[in-house]
PDB file of C-alpha atoms in Angstrom:
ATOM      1  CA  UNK A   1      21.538 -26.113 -19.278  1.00 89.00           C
ATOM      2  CA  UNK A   2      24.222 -23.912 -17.951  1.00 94.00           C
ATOM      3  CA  UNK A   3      23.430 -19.903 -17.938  1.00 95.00           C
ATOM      4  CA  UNK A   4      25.874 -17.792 -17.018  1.00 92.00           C
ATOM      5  CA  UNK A   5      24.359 -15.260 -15.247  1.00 87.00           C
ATOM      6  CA  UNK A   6      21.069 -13.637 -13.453  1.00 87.00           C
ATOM      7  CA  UNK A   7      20.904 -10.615 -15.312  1.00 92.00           C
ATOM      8  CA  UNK A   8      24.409 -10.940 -16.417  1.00 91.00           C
ATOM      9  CA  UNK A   9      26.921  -7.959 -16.437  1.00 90.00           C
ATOM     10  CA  UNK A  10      30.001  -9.178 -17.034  1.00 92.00           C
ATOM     11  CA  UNK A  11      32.161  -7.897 -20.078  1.00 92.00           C
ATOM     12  CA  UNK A  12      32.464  -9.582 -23.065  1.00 89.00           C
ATOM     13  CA  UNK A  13      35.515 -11.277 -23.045  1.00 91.00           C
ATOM     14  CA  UNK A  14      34.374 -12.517 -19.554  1.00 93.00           C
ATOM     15  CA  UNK A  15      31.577 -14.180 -21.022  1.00 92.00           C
ATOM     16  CA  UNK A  16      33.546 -15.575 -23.628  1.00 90.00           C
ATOM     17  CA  UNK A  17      36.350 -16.708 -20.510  1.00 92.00           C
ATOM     18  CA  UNK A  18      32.959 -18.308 -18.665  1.00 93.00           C
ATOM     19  CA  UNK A  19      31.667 -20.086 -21.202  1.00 93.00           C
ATOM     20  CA  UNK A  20      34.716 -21.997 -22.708  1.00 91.00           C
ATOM     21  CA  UNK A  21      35.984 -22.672 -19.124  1.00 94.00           C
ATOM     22  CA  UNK A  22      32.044 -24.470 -18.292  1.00 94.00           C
ATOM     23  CA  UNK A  23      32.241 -25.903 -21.623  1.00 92.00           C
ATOM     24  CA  UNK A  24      35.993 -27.547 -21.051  1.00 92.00           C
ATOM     25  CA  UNK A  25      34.467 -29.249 -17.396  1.00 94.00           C
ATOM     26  CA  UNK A  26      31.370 -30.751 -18.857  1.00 94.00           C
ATOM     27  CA  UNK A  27      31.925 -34.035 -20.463  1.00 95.00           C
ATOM     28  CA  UNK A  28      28.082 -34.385 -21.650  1.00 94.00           C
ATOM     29  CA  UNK A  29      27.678 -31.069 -23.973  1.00 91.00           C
ATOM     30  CA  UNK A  30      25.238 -29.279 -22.120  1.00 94.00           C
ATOM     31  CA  UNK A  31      23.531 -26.069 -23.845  1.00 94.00           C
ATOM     32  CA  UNK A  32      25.313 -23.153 -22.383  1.00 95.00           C
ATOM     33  CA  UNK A  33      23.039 -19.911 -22.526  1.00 96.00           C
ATOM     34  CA  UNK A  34      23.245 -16.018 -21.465  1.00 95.00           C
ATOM     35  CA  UNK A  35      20.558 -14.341 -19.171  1.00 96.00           C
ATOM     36  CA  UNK A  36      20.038 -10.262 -18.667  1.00 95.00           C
ATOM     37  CA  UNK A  37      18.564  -7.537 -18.373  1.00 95.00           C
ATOM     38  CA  UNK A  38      15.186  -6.980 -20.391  1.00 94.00           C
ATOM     39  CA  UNK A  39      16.534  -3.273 -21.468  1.00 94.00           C
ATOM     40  CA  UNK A  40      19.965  -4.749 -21.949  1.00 94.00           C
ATOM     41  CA  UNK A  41      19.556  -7.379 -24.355  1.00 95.00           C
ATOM     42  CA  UNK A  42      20.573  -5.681 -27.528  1.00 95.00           C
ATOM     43  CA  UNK A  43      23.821  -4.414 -25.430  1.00 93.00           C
ATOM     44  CA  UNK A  44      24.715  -7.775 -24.347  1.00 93.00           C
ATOM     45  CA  UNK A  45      23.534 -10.202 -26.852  1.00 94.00           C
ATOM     46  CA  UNK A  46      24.810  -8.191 -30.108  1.00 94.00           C
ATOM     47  CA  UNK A  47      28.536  -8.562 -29.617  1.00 92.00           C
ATOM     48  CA  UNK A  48      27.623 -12.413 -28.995  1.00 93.00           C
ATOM     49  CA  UNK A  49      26.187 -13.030 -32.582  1.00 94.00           C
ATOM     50  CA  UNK A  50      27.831 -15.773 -34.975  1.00 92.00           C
ATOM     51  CA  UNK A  51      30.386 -16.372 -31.758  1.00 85.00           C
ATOM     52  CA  UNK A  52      30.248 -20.292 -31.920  1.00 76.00           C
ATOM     53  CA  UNK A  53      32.680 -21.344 -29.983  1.00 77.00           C
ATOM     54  CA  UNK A  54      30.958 -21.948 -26.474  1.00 81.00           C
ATOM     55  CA  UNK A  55      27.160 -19.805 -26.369  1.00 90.00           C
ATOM     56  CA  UNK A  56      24.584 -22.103 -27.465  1.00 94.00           C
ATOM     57  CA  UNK A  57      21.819 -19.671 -26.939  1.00 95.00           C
ATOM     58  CA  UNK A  58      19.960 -16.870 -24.536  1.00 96.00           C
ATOM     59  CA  UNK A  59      17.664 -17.584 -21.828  1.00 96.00           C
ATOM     60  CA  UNK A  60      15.436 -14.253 -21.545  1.00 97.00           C
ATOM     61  CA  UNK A  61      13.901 -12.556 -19.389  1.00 96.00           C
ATOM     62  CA  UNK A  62      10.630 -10.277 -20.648  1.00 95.00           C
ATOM     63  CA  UNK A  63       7.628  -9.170 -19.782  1.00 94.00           C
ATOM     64  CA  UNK A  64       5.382 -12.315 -19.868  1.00 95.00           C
ATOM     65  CA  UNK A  65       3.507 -10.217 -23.234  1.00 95.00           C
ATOM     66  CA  UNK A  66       6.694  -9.574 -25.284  1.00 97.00           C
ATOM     67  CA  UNK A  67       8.066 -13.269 -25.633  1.00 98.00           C
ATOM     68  CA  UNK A  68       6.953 -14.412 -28.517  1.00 98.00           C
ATOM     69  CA  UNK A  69       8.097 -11.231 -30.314  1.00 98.00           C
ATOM     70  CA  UNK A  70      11.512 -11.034 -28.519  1.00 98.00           C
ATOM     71  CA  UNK A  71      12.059 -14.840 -28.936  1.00 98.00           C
ATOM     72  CA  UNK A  72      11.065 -14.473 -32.526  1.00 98.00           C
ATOM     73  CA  UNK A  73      13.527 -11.878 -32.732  1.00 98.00           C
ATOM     74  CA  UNK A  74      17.028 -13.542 -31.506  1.00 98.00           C
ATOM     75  CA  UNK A  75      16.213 -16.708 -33.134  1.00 98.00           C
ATOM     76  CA  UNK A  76      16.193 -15.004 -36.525  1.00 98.00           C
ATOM     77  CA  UNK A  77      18.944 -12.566 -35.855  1.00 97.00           C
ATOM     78  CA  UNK A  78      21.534 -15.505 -34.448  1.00 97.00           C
ATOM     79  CA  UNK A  79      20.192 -17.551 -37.673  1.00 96.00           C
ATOM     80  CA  UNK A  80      20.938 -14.784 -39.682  1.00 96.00           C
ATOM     81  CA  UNK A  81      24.752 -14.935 -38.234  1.00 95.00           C
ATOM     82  CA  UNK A  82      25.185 -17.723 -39.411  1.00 95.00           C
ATOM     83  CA  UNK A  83      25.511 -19.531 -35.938  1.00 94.00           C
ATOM     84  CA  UNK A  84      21.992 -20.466 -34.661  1.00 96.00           C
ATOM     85  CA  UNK A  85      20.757 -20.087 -31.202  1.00 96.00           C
ATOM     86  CA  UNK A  86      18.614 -21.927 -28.812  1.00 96.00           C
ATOM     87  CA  UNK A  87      16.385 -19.300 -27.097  1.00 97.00           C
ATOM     88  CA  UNK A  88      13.895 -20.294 -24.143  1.00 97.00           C
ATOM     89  CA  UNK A  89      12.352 -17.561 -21.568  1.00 97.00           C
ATOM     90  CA  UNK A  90      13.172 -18.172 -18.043  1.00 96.00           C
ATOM     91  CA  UNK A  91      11.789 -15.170 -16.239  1.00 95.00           C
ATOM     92  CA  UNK A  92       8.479 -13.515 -16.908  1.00 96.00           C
ATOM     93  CA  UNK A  93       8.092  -9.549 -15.729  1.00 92.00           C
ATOM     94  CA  UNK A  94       6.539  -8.315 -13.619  1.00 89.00           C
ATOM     95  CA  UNK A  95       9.245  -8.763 -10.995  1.00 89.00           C
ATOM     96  CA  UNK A  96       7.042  -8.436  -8.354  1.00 91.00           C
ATOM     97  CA  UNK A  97       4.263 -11.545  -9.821  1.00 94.00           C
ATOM     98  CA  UNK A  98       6.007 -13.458 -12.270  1.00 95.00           C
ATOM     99  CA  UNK A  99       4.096 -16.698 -12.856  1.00 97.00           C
ATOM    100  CA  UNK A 100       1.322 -16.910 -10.178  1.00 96.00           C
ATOM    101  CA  UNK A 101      -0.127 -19.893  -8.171  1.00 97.00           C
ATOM    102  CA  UNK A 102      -3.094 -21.901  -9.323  1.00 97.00           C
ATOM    103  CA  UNK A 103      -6.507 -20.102  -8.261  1.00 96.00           C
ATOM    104  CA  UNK A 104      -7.692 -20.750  -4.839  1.00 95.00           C
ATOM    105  CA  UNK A 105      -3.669 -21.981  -3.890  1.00 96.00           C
ATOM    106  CA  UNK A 106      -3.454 -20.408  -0.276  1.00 93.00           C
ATOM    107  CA  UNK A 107      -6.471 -18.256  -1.153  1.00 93.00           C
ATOM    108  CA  UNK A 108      -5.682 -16.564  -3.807  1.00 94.00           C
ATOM    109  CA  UNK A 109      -7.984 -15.627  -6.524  1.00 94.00           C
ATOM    110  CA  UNK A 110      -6.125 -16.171  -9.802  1.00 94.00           C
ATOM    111  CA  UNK A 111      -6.065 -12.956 -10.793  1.00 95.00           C
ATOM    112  CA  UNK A 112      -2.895 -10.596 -10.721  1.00 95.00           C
ATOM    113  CA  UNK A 113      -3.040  -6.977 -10.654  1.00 92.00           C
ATOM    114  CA  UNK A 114       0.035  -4.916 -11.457  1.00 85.00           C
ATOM    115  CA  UNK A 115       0.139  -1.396 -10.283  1.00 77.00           C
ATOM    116  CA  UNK A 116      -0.343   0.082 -13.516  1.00 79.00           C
ATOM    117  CA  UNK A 117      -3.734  -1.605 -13.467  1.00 82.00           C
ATOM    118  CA  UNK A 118      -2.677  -4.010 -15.924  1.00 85.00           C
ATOM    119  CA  UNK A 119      -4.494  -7.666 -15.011  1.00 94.00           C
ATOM    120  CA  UNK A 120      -3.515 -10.980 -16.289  1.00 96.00           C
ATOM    121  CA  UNK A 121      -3.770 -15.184 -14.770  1.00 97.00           C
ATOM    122  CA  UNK A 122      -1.781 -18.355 -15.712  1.00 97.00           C
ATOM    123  CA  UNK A 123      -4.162 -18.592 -18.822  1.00 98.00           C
ATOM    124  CA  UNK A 124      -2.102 -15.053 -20.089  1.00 97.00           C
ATOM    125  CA  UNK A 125       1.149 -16.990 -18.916  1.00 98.00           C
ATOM    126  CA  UNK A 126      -0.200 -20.477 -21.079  1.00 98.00           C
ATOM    127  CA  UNK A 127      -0.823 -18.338 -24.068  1.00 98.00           C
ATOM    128  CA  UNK A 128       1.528 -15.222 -24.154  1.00 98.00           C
ATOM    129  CA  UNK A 129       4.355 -17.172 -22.130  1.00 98.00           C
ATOM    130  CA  UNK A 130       4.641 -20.999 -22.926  1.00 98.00           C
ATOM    131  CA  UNK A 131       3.077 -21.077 -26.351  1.00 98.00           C
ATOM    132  CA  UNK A 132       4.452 -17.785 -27.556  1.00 98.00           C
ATOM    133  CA  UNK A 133       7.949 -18.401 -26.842  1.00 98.00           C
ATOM    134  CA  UNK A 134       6.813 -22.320 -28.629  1.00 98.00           C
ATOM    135  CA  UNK A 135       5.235 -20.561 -31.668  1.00 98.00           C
ATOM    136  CA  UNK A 136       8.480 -18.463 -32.572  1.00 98.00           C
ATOM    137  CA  UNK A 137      10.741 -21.503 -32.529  1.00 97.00           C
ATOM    138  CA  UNK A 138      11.724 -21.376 -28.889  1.00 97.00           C
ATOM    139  CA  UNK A 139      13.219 -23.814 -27.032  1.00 95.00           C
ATOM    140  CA  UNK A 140      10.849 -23.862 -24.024  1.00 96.00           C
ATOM    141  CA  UNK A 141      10.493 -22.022 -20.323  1.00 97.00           C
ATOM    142  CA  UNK A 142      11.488 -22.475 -17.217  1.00 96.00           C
ATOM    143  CA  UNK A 143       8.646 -20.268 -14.464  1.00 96.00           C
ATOM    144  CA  UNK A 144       9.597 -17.295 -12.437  1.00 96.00           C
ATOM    145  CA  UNK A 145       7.717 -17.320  -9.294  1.00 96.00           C
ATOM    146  CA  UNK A 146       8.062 -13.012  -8.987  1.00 93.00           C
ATOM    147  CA  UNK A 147       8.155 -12.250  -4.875  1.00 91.00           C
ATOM    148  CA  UNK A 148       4.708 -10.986  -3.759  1.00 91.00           C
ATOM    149  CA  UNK A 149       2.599 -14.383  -4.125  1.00 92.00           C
ATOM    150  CA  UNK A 150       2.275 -17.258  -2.212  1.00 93.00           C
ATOM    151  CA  UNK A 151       4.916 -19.778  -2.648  1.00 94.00           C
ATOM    152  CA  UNK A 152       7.730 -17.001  -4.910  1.00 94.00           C
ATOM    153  CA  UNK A 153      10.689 -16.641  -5.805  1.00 91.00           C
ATOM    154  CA  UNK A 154      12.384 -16.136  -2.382  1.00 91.00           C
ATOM    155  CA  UNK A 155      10.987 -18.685  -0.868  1.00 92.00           C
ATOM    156  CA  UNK A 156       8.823 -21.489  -2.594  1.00 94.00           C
ATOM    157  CA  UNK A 157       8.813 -24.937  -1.427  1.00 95.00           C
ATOM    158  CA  UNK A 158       5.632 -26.337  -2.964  1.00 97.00           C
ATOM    159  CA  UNK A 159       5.777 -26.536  -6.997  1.00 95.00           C
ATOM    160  CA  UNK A 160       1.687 -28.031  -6.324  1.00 97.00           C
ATOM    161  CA  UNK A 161       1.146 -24.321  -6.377  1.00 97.00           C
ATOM    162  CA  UNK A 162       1.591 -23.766  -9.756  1.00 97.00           C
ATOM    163  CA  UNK A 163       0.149 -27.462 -10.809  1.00 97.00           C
ATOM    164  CA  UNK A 164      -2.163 -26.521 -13.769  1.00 98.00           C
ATOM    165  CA  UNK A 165       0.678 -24.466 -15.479  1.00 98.00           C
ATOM    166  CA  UNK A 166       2.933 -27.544 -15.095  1.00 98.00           C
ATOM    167  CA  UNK A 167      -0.186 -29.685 -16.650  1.00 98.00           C
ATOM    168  CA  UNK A 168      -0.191 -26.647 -19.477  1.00 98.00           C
ATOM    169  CA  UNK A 169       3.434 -27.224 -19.806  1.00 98.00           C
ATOM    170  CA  UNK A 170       2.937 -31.160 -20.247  1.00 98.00           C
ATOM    171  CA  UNK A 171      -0.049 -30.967 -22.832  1.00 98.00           C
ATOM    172  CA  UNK A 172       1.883 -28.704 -24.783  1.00 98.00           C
ATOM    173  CA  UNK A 173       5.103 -31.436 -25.253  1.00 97.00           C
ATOM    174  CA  UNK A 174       2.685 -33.988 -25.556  1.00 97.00           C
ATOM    175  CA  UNK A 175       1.279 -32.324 -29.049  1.00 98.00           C
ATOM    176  CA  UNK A 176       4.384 -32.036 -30.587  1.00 97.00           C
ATOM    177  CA  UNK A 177       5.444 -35.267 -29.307  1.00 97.00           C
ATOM    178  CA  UNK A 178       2.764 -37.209 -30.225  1.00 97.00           C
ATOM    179  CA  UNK A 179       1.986 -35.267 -33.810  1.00 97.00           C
ATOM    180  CA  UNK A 180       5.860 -36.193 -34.926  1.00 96.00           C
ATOM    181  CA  UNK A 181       5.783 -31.858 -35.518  1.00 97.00           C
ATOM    182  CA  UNK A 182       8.546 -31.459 -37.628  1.00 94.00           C
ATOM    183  CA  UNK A 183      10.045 -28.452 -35.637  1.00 92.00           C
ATOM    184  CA  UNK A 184      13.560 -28.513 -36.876  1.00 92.00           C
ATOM    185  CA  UNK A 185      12.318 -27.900 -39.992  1.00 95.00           C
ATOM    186  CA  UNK A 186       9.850 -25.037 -39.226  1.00 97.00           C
ATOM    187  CA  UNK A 187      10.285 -21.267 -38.808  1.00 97.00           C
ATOM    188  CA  UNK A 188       8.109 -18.320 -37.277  1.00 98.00           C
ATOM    189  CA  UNK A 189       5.917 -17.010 -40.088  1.00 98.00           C
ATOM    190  CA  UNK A 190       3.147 -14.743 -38.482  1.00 98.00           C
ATOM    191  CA  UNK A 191       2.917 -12.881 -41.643  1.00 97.00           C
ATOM    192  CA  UNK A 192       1.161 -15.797 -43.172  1.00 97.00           C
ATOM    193  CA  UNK A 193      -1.887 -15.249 -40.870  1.00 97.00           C
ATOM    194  CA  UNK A 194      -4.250 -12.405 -40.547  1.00 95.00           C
ATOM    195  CA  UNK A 195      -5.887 -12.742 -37.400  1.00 91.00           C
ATOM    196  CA  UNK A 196      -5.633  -9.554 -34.671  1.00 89.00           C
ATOM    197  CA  UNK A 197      -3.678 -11.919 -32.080  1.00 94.00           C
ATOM    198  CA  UNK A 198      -2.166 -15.583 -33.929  1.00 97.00           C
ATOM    199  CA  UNK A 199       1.466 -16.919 -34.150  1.00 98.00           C
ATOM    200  CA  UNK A 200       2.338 -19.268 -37.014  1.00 98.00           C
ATOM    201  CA  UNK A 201       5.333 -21.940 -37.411  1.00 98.00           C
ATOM    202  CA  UNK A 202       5.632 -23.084 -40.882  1.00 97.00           C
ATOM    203  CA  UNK A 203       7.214 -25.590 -43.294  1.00 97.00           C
ATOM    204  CA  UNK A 204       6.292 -24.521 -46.709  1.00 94.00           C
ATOM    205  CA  UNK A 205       4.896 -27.910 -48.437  1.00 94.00           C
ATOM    206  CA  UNK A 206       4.194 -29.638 -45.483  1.00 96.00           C
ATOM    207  CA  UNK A 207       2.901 -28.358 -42.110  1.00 97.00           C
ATOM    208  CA  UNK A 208       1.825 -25.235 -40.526  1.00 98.00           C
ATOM    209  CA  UNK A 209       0.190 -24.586 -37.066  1.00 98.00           C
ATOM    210  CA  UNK A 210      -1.596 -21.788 -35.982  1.00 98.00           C
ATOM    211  CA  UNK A 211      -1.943 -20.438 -32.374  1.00 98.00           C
ATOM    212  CA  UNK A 212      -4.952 -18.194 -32.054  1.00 98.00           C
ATOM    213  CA  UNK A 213      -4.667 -17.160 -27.968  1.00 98.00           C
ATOM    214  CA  UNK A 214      -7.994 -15.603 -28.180  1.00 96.00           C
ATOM    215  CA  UNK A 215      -9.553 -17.827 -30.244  1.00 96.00           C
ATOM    216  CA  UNK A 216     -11.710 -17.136 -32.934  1.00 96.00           C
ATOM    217  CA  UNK A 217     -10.853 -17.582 -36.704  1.00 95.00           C
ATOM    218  CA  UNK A 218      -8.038 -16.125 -38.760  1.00 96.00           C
ATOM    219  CA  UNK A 219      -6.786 -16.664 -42.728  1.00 97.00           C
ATOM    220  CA  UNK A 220      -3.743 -18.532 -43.319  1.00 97.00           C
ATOM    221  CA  UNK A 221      -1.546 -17.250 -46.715  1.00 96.00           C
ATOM    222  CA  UNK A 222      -1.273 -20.432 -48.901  1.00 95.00           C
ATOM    223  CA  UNK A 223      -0.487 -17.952 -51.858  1.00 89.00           C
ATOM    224  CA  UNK A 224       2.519 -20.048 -53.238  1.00 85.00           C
ATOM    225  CA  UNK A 225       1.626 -23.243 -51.836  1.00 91.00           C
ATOM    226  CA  UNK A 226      -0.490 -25.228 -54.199  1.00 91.00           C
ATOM    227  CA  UNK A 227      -0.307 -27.786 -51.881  1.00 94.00           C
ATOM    228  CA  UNK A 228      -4.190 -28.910 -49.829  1.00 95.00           C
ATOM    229  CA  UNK A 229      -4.167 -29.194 -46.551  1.00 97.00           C
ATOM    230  CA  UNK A 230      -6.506 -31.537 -43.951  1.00 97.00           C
ATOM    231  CA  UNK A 231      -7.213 -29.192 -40.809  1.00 98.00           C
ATOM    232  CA  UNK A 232      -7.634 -29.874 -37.032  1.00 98.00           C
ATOM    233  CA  UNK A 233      -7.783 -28.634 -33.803  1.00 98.00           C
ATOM    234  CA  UNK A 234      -5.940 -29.325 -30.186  1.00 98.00           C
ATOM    235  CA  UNK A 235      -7.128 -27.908 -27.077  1.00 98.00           C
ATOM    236  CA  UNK A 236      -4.216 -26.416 -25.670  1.00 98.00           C
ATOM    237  CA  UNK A 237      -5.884 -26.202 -22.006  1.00 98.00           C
ATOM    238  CA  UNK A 238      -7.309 -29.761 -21.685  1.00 97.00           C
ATOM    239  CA  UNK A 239      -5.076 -31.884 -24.367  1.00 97.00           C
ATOM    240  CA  UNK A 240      -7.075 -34.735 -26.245  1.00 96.00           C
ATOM    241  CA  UNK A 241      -7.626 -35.844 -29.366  1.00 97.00           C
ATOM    242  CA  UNK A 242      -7.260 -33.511 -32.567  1.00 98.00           C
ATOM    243  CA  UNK A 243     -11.165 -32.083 -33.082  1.00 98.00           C
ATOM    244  CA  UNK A 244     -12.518 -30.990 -36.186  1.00 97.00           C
ATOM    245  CA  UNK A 245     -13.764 -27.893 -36.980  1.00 97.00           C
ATOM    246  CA  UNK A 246     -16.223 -25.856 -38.954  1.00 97.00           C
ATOM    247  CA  UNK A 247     -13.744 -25.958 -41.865  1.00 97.00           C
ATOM    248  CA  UNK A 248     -11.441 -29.509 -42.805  1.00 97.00           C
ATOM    249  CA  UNK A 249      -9.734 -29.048 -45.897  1.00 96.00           C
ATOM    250  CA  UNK A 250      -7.740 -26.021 -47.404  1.00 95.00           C
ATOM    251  CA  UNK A 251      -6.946 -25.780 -50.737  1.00 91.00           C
ATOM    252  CA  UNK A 252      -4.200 -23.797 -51.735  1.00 87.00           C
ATOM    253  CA  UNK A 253      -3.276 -20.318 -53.217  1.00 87.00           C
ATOM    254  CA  UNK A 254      -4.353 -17.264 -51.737  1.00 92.00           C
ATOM    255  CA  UNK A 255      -5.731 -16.465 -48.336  1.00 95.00           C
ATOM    256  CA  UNK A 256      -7.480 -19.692 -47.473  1.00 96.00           C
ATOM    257  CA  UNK A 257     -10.007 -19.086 -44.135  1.00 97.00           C
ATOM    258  CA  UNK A 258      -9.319 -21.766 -41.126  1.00 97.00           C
ATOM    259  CA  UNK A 259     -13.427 -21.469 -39.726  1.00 97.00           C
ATOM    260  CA  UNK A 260     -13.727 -21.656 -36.263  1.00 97.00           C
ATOM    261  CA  UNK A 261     -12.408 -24.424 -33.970  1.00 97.00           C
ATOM    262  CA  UNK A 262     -14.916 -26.841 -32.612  1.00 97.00           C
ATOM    263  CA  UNK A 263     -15.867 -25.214 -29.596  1.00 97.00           C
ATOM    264  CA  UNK A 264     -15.436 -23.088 -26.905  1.00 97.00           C
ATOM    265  CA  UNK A 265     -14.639 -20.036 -29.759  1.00 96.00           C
ATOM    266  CA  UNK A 266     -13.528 -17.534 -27.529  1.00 96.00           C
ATOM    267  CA  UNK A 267     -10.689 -19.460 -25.779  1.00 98.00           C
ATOM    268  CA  UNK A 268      -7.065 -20.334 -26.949  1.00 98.00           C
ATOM    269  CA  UNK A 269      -6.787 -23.146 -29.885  1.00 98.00           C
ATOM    270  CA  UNK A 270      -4.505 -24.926 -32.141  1.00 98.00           C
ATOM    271  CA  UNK A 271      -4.356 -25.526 -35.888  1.00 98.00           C
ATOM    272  CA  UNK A 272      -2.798 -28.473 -37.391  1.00 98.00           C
ATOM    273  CA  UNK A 273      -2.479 -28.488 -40.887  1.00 98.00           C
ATOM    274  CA  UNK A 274      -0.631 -31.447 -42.671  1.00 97.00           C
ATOM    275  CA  UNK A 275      -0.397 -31.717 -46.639  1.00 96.00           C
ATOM    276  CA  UNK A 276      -3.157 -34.302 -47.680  1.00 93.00           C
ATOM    277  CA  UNK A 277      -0.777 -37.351 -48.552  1.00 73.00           C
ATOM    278  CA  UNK A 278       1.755 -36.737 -45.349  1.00 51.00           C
ATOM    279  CA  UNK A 279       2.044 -37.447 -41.938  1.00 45.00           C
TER     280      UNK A 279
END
């Protein structure tokens, strides 16, 4: 995809000039996006809303626990102008760590600590990062290396470094792949769920999945679906088969409870639920 821009501050009409310009040279229709600043978004993107004529969507930049909400966000508000936008994340704040190496990569430990004591690991960046930009109808991620690990942003030559979020990454395509998930057809619906931490994609009649990133158990909101639903599990940090749970079959109406995933409670899962009868 084309982005015009790291951190982008041109004016609006250059944007406009940028875009139509990239969009007259490529012969193969490429997705042309906007990157900038996390506490300029709502300055830059606004004016851009319902503009069809050359923005395809925003590549943003957040801190690596807003995504899902921020993605969330621009994918309804450009849907609500009536012109649709593809929204990935391409850089994850902090500047300083971004998405760090695998633990024990040039000895380090995993573990990053920002300065305002804040910790977090690639399993925050799997969860909050890949699957919550996923989970509100993103379009993906590219990783921001940040400058202070080994192997960043200035200067990385070794993309083994971050290996197991690249094998995240692959598991995670490989699910909707594999499960034909009808994602054009889905939107965000958190609401639906009850659960402290879970994000929700829905389509109403047919298929929802459920994201818990601390695991656990959560209700899902079947309150106008009469529909019953068959219900498994995929491991988002190994891939594999779909598991069964404590809990198979929900019948709907009302708050319906998913159980608890197979194993390993505590950790991130996924719910698959498919209307007994479809796919």
């Amino acid at each position: 995809q084309w982005n015009l821009g790291e951190e982008n501050t041109q004016s609006f009409e250059e944007q406009v000039q940028m875009a139509g310009y990239i969009r007259s040279l490529d012969p193969y229709d490429h997705p042309i996006v906007l990157h900038t600043f996390p506490d300029e978004q709502e300055q830059v993107y606004m004016p851009l809303l319902g503009w069809s004529e050359g923005l395809t969507g925003l590549s943003l930049q957040n801190h690596w626990k807003s995504v899902h909400q921020l993605t969330r966000f621009w994918v309804e508000a450009s849907q609500q102008s009536g012109h649709p936008w593809v929204v990935a994340n391409d850089e994850q704040n902090s500047a300083h760590f971004g998405v760090p190496p695998d633990p024990g990569y040039s000895g380090f430990d995993g573990l990053v600590v920002q300065g305002n004591g804040v910790t977090y690991d690639l399993h925050d960046i799997r969860k909050y990062v890949l699957w919550g930009n996923l989970m509100a109808g993103g379009a993906g991620v590219e990783y921001y290396f940040g400058y202070r690990l080994p192997e960043n942003d200035l200067h990385a030559q070794d993309w083994r470094s971050r290996h197991q979020s690249w094998s995240y990454g692959m598991r995670a395509i490989g699910f909707f792949q594999e499960h034909v998930i009808p994602l054009e057809r889905m939107h965000c619906a958190d609401e639906k769920v009850d659960a402290i931490e879970a994000f929700c994609l829905a389509q109403p009649g047919a298929c929802y999945l459920v994201y818990l990133p601390q695991g656990g158990s959560s209700r899902l909101n079947l309150d106008k679906d009469p529909n019953h639903y068959s219900l498994r599990w995929f491991n988002p940090r190994i891939g594999g088969n779909l598991a069964e749970g404590s809990v198979s079959l929900l019948r709907g109406g009302g708050w319906q409870s998913l159980g608890l995933p197979p194993s390993d409670v505590g950790e991130d899962w996924l719910a698959l639920l498919r209307v007994v009868g479809g796919r």
